[in-house]
DNA sequence: ATACAGTTGAAACTGATTATCAATTTAAAA
DNA sequence: TTTTAAATTGATAATCAGTTTCAACTGTAT
């Protein structure tokens, strides 16, 4: 969805928000670490290299804001803290995660394959599906 | 999976745990409120009627224990606290949840319909799926 | 009845997240 | 470019779910 810092300013301006060096640095960090699922503290540690004076509260606030704006997505890996990842396709549904119960490694699943299930849900429950969160637990190739 | 308090004692005994009035009362509460997704505090409030002297720490400990034993399942509805529900079929996968973004109502989906997706995952990622957590977000029949 | 391991409740503690607030900064207007 | 108002920041305190500690208590096997 977001190509670079260039259009972050536009996205912010639309809602009356300002582009600050802190916000820029935080998004830079997330883009640079694409593929990771960073916690707030982890983003804080990374971003301090570019922006040593930044406060942890600002990181919490900014990640929440970027999530509200649809730039990033908050995910829950049941490890006691929120994690975030960059949104690639804003239109598309959130991708699935495979979580290895043994080594804790996270794999991402590109295919969605939920159309059939979602159609059944629309039909049987009269529920209009907008998005989903899907986690699979099990053993990865190395651990089984 | 669990029929009544009768076999809770057996399940506990197998692992060297004891059947206490507190554990009995907590499971009673969960059985009585089947279909709800109770938080620890909510279980605490209900169970105090039968067991007024019970401590909140005991409720936390017992819910965790029952989850470990496979009697109940912890679920995360992104509202800041853990919630639990009785396990009906221990063998089967956890059922799906439909969460209305407007009214917050939770619907349960009986059909699984994930075999195809799970087969693709086994094949393409060499990942052995044991269980899953699936949440759909959208609008329920009343809200759309 | 005894013994002992498991359990309890109260209270202190932890760790993630949020709220507060005075000082600072952005962005738009003058 | 200066002015201005609203948004933002960092430090700190506060909150809140959940965990730990520990002395007193209880369930169960013998
Ligand atoms: Mn991911
Ligand atoms: Mn349910
Ligand atoms: Zn693994
Ligand atoms: Zn609704």
Short mmCIF file of C-alpha atoms (C1' of nucleotides) and ligand atoms in Angstrom, two decimals:
data_model
loop_
_atom_site.label_atom_id
_atom_site.label_comp_id
_atom_site.label_asym_id
_atom_site.label_seq_id
_atom_site.Cartn_x
_atom_site.Cartn_y
_atom_site.Cartn_z
CA UNK A 1 0.00 0.00 0.00
CA UNK A 2 2.67 2.51 0.99
CA UNK A 3 5.52 2.93 -1.48
CA UNK A 4 7.86 5.11 0.52
CA UNK A 5 8.07 8.02 2.90
CA UNK A 6 6.98 10.25 0.01
CA UNK A 7 3.33 9.33 0.30
CA UNK A 8 3.32 9.03 4.10
CA UNK A 9 3.07 12.81 4.19
CA UNK A 10 0.00 12.76 1.97
CA UNK A 11 -1.65 10.03 4.01
CA UNK A 12 -1.04 12.02 7.18
CA UNK A 13 -2.13 15.33 5.67
CA UNK A 14 -5.47 13.90 4.58
CA UNK A 15 -6.36 13.38 8.23
CA UNK A 16 -4.74 16.54 9.57
CA UNK A 17 -1.65 14.86 10.98
CA UNK A 18 1.87 16.20 10.67
CA UNK A 19 4.98 14.56 9.33
CA UNK A 20 7.63 14.58 12.04
CA UNK A 21 11.17 13.21 12.00
CA UNK A 22 10.08 10.62 14.58
CA UNK A 23 7.26 9.31 12.39
CA UNK A 24 9.55 9.28 9.40
CA UNK A 25 12.20 7.32 11.30
CA UNK A 26 9.70 4.80 12.62
CA UNK A 27 8.25 4.07 9.20
CA UNK A 28 11.79 3.87 7.78
CA UNK A 29 12.61 1.27 10.41
CA UNK A 30 9.56 -0.81 9.58
CA UNK A 31 10.24 -0.65 5.85
CA UNK A 32 13.89 -1.55 6.39
CA UNK A 33 12.86 -4.59 8.46
CA UNK A 34 10.12 -5.78 6.16
CA UNK A 35 9.38 -9.46 6.75
CA UNK A 36 10.00 -9.16 10.48
CA UNK A 37 7.24 -8.88 13.04
CA UNK A 38 8.66 -6.20 15.29
CA UNK A 39 7.39 -5.39 18.76
CA UNK A 40 7.18 -1.80 19.97
CA UNK A 41 10.33 -2.20 22.04
CA UNK A 42 12.16 -3.66 19.06
CA UNK A 43 11.12 -0.76 16.85
CA UNK A 44 12.24 1.57 19.64
CA UNK A 45 15.69 -0.03 19.81
CA UNK A 46 16.16 0.11 16.04
CA UNK A 47 14.88 3.64 15.63
CA UNK A 48 17.09 5.03 18.37
CA UNK A 49 20.07 4.62 16.02
CA UNK A 50 18.68 7.31 13.71
CA UNK A 51 16.77 9.20 16.33
CA UNK A 52 18.49 8.78 19.71
CA UNK A 53 16.32 11.27 21.58
CA UNK A 54 13.03 9.55 20.71
CA UNK A 55 10.79 8.46 23.57
CA UNK A 56 9.16 5.07 23.93
CA UNK A 57 5.74 6.68 24.29
CA UNK A 58 6.14 8.23 20.86
CA UNK A 59 6.87 4.82 19.37
CA UNK A 60 3.74 3.39 20.98
CA UNK A 61 1.69 6.33 19.71
CA UNK A 62 3.10 6.24 16.20
CA UNK A 63 2.64 2.52 15.69
CA UNK A 64 -0.94 2.84 16.82
CA UNK A 65 -1.43 5.75 14.42
CA UNK A 66 0.10 3.91 11.47
CA UNK A 67 -2.17 0.97 12.25
CA UNK A 68 -5.22 3.25 12.30
CA UNK A 69 -4.13 4.73 8.97
CA UNK A 70 -3.82 1.24 7.50
CA UNK A 71 -0.10 1.58 6.82
CA UNK A 72 0.86 -1.25 9.16
CA UNK A 73 -1.05 -4.07 10.86
CA UNK A 74 -0.92 -5.08 14.47
CA UNK A 75 -0.56 -8.81 15.01
CA UNK A 76 -0.73 -10.94 18.10
CA UNK A 77 1.71 -13.82 18.41
CA UNK A 78 0.70 -14.66 21.99
CA UNK A 79 4.08 -13.65 23.36
CA UNK A 80 2.82 -10.89 25.59
CA UNK A 81 3.29 -7.89 23.35
CA UNK A 82 1.84 -6.39 20.19
CA UNK A 83 3.80 -6.79 16.97
CA UNK A 84 3.50 -4.95 13.67
CA UNK A 85 4.17 -5.54 10.01
CA UNK A 86 4.01 -3.41 6.91
CA UNK A 87 0.85 -3.64 4.82
CA UNK A 88 1.76 -4.63 1.31
CA UNK A 89 -1.66 -4.67 -0.38
CA UNK A 90 -4.17 -2.51 1.40
CA UNK A 91 -7.09 -3.94 -0.55
CA UNK A 92 -6.21 -7.53 0.17
CA UNK A 93 -6.85 -9.49 3.33
CA UNK A 94 -4.19 -9.96 5.95
CA UNK A 95 -1.98 -12.94 5.11
CA UNK A 96 -1.86 -16.07 7.28
CA UNK A 97 0.85 -17.06 9.73
CA UNK A 98 2.27 -20.50 10.43
CA UNK A 99 3.70 -20.71 13.92
CA UNK A 100 6.01 -23.58 14.81
CA UNK A 101 5.19 -24.81 18.31
CA UNK A 102 8.72 -26.13 18.74
CA UNK A 103 11.13 -23.47 17.45
CA UNK A 104 8.75 -20.53 17.38
CA UNK A 105 9.57 -19.66 13.80
CA UNK A 106 6.93 -17.77 11.83
CA UNK A 107 6.16 -18.51 8.19
CA UNK A 108 3.97 -16.37 6.00
CA UNK A 109 1.37 -17.86 3.67
CA UNK A 110 0.80 -15.99 0.45
CA UNK A 111 -2.24 -17.89 -0.73
CA UNK A 112 -5.52 -16.88 0.81
CA UNK A 113 -7.78 -19.82 -0.12
CA UNK A 114 -10.57 -18.69 2.14
CA UNK A 115 -13.08 -17.67 -0.52
CA UNK A 116 -15.07 -20.83 -0.13
CA UNK A 117 -15.24 -20.53 3.64
CA UNK A 118 -16.06 -16.84 3.42
CA UNK A 119 -18.84 -17.52 0.93
CA UNK A 120 -20.32 -20.09 3.29
CA UNK A 121 -20.14 -17.58 6.12
CA UNK A 122 -21.85 -14.86 4.09
CA UNK A 123 -24.55 -17.35 3.10
CA UNK A 124 -25.14 -19.23 6.35
CA UNK A 125 -24.59 -16.47 8.89
CA UNK A 126 -25.54 -13.40 6.83
CA UNK A 127 -22.22 -11.93 7.97
CA UNK A 128 -20.31 -9.58 5.68
CA UNK A 129 -16.63 -10.51 5.96
CA UNK A 130 -14.21 -7.57 5.71
CA UNK A 131 -10.99 -9.11 6.97
CA UNK A 132 -9.63 -12.04 8.92
CA UNK A 133 -6.80 -13.16 11.15
CA UNK A 134 -5.66 -16.73 10.62
CA UNK A 135 -2.94 -18.53 12.55
CA UNK A 136 -1.90 -22.14 12.11
CA UNK A 137 0.01 -23.93 14.84
CA UNK A 138 2.13 -26.99 14.23
CA UNK A 139 5.61 -28.16 13.29
CA UNK A 140 7.80 -26.59 10.65
CA UNK A 141 9.90 -28.63 8.23
CA UNK A 142 12.96 -28.53 10.49
CA UNK A 143 11.12 -29.53 13.64
CA UNK A 144 8.93 -32.42 12.60
CA UNK B 1 -14.56 -33.46 25.72
CA UNK B 2 -15.51 -33.08 29.38
CA UNK B 3 -18.93 -34.39 30.34
CA UNK B 4 -19.21 -33.11 33.89
CA UNK B 5 -17.37 -32.58 37.10
CA UNK B 6 -17.27 -36.38 37.47
CA UNK B 7 -14.41 -36.85 35.06
CA UNK B 8 -12.59 -33.64 36.03
CA UNK B 9 -11.29 -35.54 39.03
CA UNK B 10 -9.88 -38.27 36.78
CA UNK B 11 -8.28 -35.78 34.45
CA UNK B 12 -6.65 -34.05 37.41
CA UNK B 13 -5.59 -37.26 39.10
CA UNK B 14 -3.78 -38.48 35.98
CA UNK B 15 -1.39 -35.53 36.30
CA UNK B 16 -1.15 -35.54 40.10
CA UNK B 17 -3.45 -32.57 40.66
CA UNK B 18 -6.14 -32.40 43.33
CA UNK B 19 -9.82 -31.67 43.02
CA UNK B 20 -10.60 -28.67 45.19
CA UNK B 21 -13.91 -26.87 45.74
CA UNK B 22 -12.46 -23.85 43.91
CA UNK B 23 -11.61 -25.85 40.81
CA UNK B 24 -14.99 -27.52 40.92
CA UNK B 25 -16.78 -24.16 41.20
CA UNK B 26 -14.78 -22.61 38.36
CA UNK B 27 -15.52 -25.46 35.98
CA UNK B 28 -19.18 -25.37 37.05
CA UNK B 29 -19.28 -21.70 36.16
CA UNK B 30 -17.79 -22.30 32.74
CA UNK B 31 -20.17 -25.17 32.01
CA UNK B 32 -23.12 -23.11 33.19
CA UNK B 33 -22.12 -20.26 30.89
CA UNK B 34 -21.36 -22.37 27.86
CA UNK B 35 -21.53 -20.28 24.70
CA UNK B 36 -20.08 -17.23 26.45
CA UNK B 37 -16.45 -16.19 26.16
CA UNK B 38 -15.73 -15.26 29.75
CA UNK B 39 -12.72 -13.30 30.91
CA UNK B 40 -10.91 -14.19 34.12
CA UNK B 41 -12.55 -11.31 35.97
CA UNK B 42 -15.97 -12.38 34.70
CA UNK B 43 -15.40 -15.95 35.87
CA UNK B 44 -14.24 -14.52 39.19
CA UNK B 45 -17.44 -12.50 39.61
CA UNK B 46 -19.67 -15.46 38.74
CA UNK B 47 -17.81 -17.97 40.87
CA UNK B 48 -17.86 -15.76 43.95
CA UNK B 49 -21.57 -16.47 44.31
CA UNK B 50 -20.81 -20.14 45.09
CA UNK B 51 -17.42 -19.58 46.56
CA UNK B 52 -17.25 -16.10 48.11
CA UNK B 53 -13.84 -16.54 49.68
CA UNK B 54 -12.08 -17.42 46.42
CA UNK B 55 -9.11 -15.30 45.37
CA UNK B 56 -8.57 -13.83 41.94
CA UNK B 57 -5.13 -15.46 41.71
CA UNK B 58 -6.76 -18.85 42.09
CA UNK B 59 -9.07 -18.09 39.17
CA UNK B 60 -6.09 -17.08 37.02
CA UNK B 61 -4.23 -20.23 38.04
CA UNK B 62 -7.17 -22.56 37.52
CA UNK B 63 -8.13 -21.23 34.09
CA UNK B 64 -4.53 -21.64 33.01
CA UNK B 65 -4.51 -25.18 34.37
CA UNK B 66 -7.76 -26.13 32.65
CA UNK B 67 -6.35 -24.74 29.42
CA UNK B 68 -3.18 -26.81 29.84
CA UNK B 69 -5.31 -29.88 30.50
CA UNK B 70 -7.28 -29.22 27.32
CA UNK B 71 -10.56 -28.75 29.16
CA UNK B 72 -11.00 -25.14 28.06
CA UNK B 73 -9.38 -22.96 25.39
CA UNK B 74 -7.98 -19.49 25.79
CA UNK B 75 -9.09 -17.09 23.09
CA UNK B 76 -8.04 -13.55 22.26
CA UNK B 77 -10.72 -11.12 21.16
CA UNK B 78 -8.36 -8.12 21.13
CA UNK B 79 -10.13 -6.48 24.02
CA UNK B 80 -7.17 -6.46 26.38
CA UNK B 81 -7.79 -9.65 28.33
CA UNK B 82 -7.77 -13.39 27.84
CA UNK B 83 -11.08 -15.17 27.45
CA UNK B 84 -11.96 -18.83 27.77
CA UNK B 85 -14.51 -21.26 26.43
CA UNK B 86 -15.31 -24.89 27.10
CA UNK B 87 -13.82 -27.43 24.71
CA UNK B 88 -16.58 -29.48 23.18
CA UNK B 89 -14.61 -31.87 20.97
CA UNK B 90 -11.05 -32.26 22.09
CA UNK B 91 -9.98 -34.02 18.90
CA UNK B 92 -11.33 -31.37 16.61
CA UNK B 93 -9.82 -28.04 15.73
CA UNK B 94 -10.88 -24.88 17.49
CA UNK B 95 -13.98 -23.38 15.84
CA UNK B 96 -13.93 -20.01 14.08
CA UNK B 97 -15.25 -16.72 15.38
CA UNK B 98 -17.09 -13.97 13.53
CA UNK B 99 -16.62 -10.60 15.19
CA UNK B 100 -18.92 -7.73 14.27
CA UNK B 101 -16.90 -4.53 14.02
CA UNK B 102 -19.96 -2.45 14.82
CA UNK B 103 -21.81 -4.12 17.71
CA UNK B 104 -19.01 -6.37 18.91
CA UNK B 105 -21.18 -9.46 18.84
CA UNK B 106 -19.42 -12.81 18.44
CA UNK B 107 -20.79 -15.61 16.29
CA UNK B 108 -19.43 -19.13 16.23
CA UNK B 109 -18.85 -21.04 13.01
CA UNK B 110 -19.43 -24.76 13.22
CA UNK B 111 -18.05 -25.68 9.80
CA UNK B 112 -14.29 -25.92 9.55
CA UNK B 113 -13.77 -25.87 5.76
CA UNK B 114 -10.03 -25.43 6.08
CA UNK B 115 -8.96 -28.86 4.81
CA UNK B 116 -8.06 -27.54 1.38
CA UNK B 117 -6.00 -24.67 2.79
CA UNK B 118 -4.34 -26.96 5.32
CA UNK B 119 -3.46 -29.45 2.61
CA UNK B 120 -1.87 -26.67 0.56
CA UNK B 121 0.10 -25.59 3.60
CA UNK B 122 1.35 -29.12 4.30
CA UNK B 123 2.36 -29.46 0.66
CA UNK B 124 3.84 -26.03 -0.09
CA UNK B 125 5.45 -25.21 3.23
CA UNK B 126 6.14 -28.71 4.58
CA UNK B 127 4.40 -27.54 7.75
CA UNK B 128 2.42 -30.04 9.84
CA UNK B 129 -0.74 -28.26 10.99
CA UNK B 130 -1.96 -29.23 14.46
CA UNK B 131 -4.47 -26.48 15.21
CA UNK B 132 -5.53 -23.03 14.11
CA UNK B 133 -7.12 -19.82 15.31
CA UNK B 134 -9.37 -18.12 12.79
CA UNK B 135 -11.20 -14.83 13.30
CA UNK B 136 -13.33 -13.05 10.72
CA UNK B 137 -14.07 -9.35 11.09
CA UNK B 138 -17.01 -7.67 9.44
CA UNK B 139 -20.67 -6.79 9.88
CA UNK B 140 -23.31 -9.05 11.35
CA UNK B 141 -26.81 -9.35 9.90
CA UNK B 142 -28.20 -6.65 12.21
CA UNK B 143 -25.44 -4.15 11.54
CA UNK B 144 -25.02 -4.22 7.79
"C1'" DA C 1 -5.01 -40.60 62.10
"C1'" DT C 2 -0.68 -39.23 59.71
"C1'" DA C 3 2.13 -37.35 56.35
"C1'" DC C 4 3.18 -34.81 52.55
"C1'" DA C 5 2.65 -32.80 48.31
"C1'" DG C 6 -0.39 -29.77 46.17
"C1'" DT C 7 -3.33 -25.63 46.82
"C1'" DT C 8 -4.97 -21.40 48.51
"C1'" DG C 9 -5.65 -16.16 49.43
"C1'" DA C 10 -3.50 -11.91 50.21
"C1'" DA C 11 -0.35 -8.91 48.89
"C1'" DA C 12 3.59 -7.51 46.46
"C1'" DC C 13 5.36 -7.41 42.05
"C1'" DT C 14 5.98 -7.33 36.89
"C1'" DG C 15 5.80 -5.72 32.27
"C1'" DA C 16 3.18 -3.77 28.52
"C1'" DT C 17 0.59 0.00 27.45
"C1'" DT C 18 -1.79 4.56 28.28
"C1'" DA C 19 -2.54 9.16 30.25
"C1'" DT C 20 -0.81 13.63 31.69
"C1'" DC C 21 1.34 17.87 30.82
"C1'" DA C 22 4.59 21.48 29.96
"C1'" DA C 23 7.77 22.45 26.27
"C1'" DT C 24 8.56 22.09 21.36
"C1'" DT C 25 7.62 21.77 16.46
"C1'" DT C 26 4.98 21.60 12.15
"C1'" DA C 27 2.43 23.73 8.56
"C1'" DA C 28 -0.46 27.08 7.03
"C1'" DA C 29 -1.71 31.92 7.11
"C1'" DA C 30 -0.43 36.69 7.18
"C1'" DT D 1 9.72 35.58 6.63
"C1'" DT D 2 7.19 36.11 10.89
"C1'" DT D 3 3.09 34.71 13.24
"C1'" DT D 4 -0.03 31.53 14.99
"C1'" DA D 5 -2.70 27.68 16.38
"C1'" DA D 6 -2.97 23.10 16.61
"C1'" DA D 7 -0.49 18.92 16.73
"C1'" DT D 8 3.38 16.46 18.69
"C1'" DT D 9 6.91 15.25 21.77
"C1'" DG D 10 9.60 13.13 25.87
"C1'" DA D 11 9.52 12.31 30.64
"C1'" DT D 12 7.02 10.59 34.09
"C1'" DA D 13 3.24 8.79 36.51
"C1'" DA D 14 -0.55 5.83 36.30
"C1'" DT D 15 -3.09 1.73 34.87
"C1'" DC D 16 -4.19 -2.86 34.25
"C1'" DA D 17 -3.82 -7.83 33.26
"C1'" DG D 18 -1.36 -11.29 34.84
"C1'" DT D 19 2.38 -13.59 37.88
"C1'" DT D 20 5.04 -14.54 41.99
"C1'" DT D 21 5.75 -15.22 46.82
"C1'" DC D 22 4.86 -17.38 51.01
"C1'" DA D 23 2.79 -18.89 55.18
"C1'" DA D 24 -1.40 -21.31 56.27
"C1'" DC D 25 -4.43 -24.86 54.77
"C1'" DT D 26 -6.38 -29.16 52.52
"C1'" DG D 27 -6.91 -33.36 49.56
"C1'" DT D 28 -5.47 -37.90 49.12
"C1'" DA D 29 -2.69 -42.01 49.71
"C1'" DT D 30 -1.17 -44.92 53.37
MN1 LIG E 1 3.35 -11.58 8.65
MN1 LIG E 2 -16.26 -19.59 20.68
ZN1 LIG E 3 10.16 -25.29 13.99
ZN1 LIG E 4 -23.23 -6.32 14.64
#
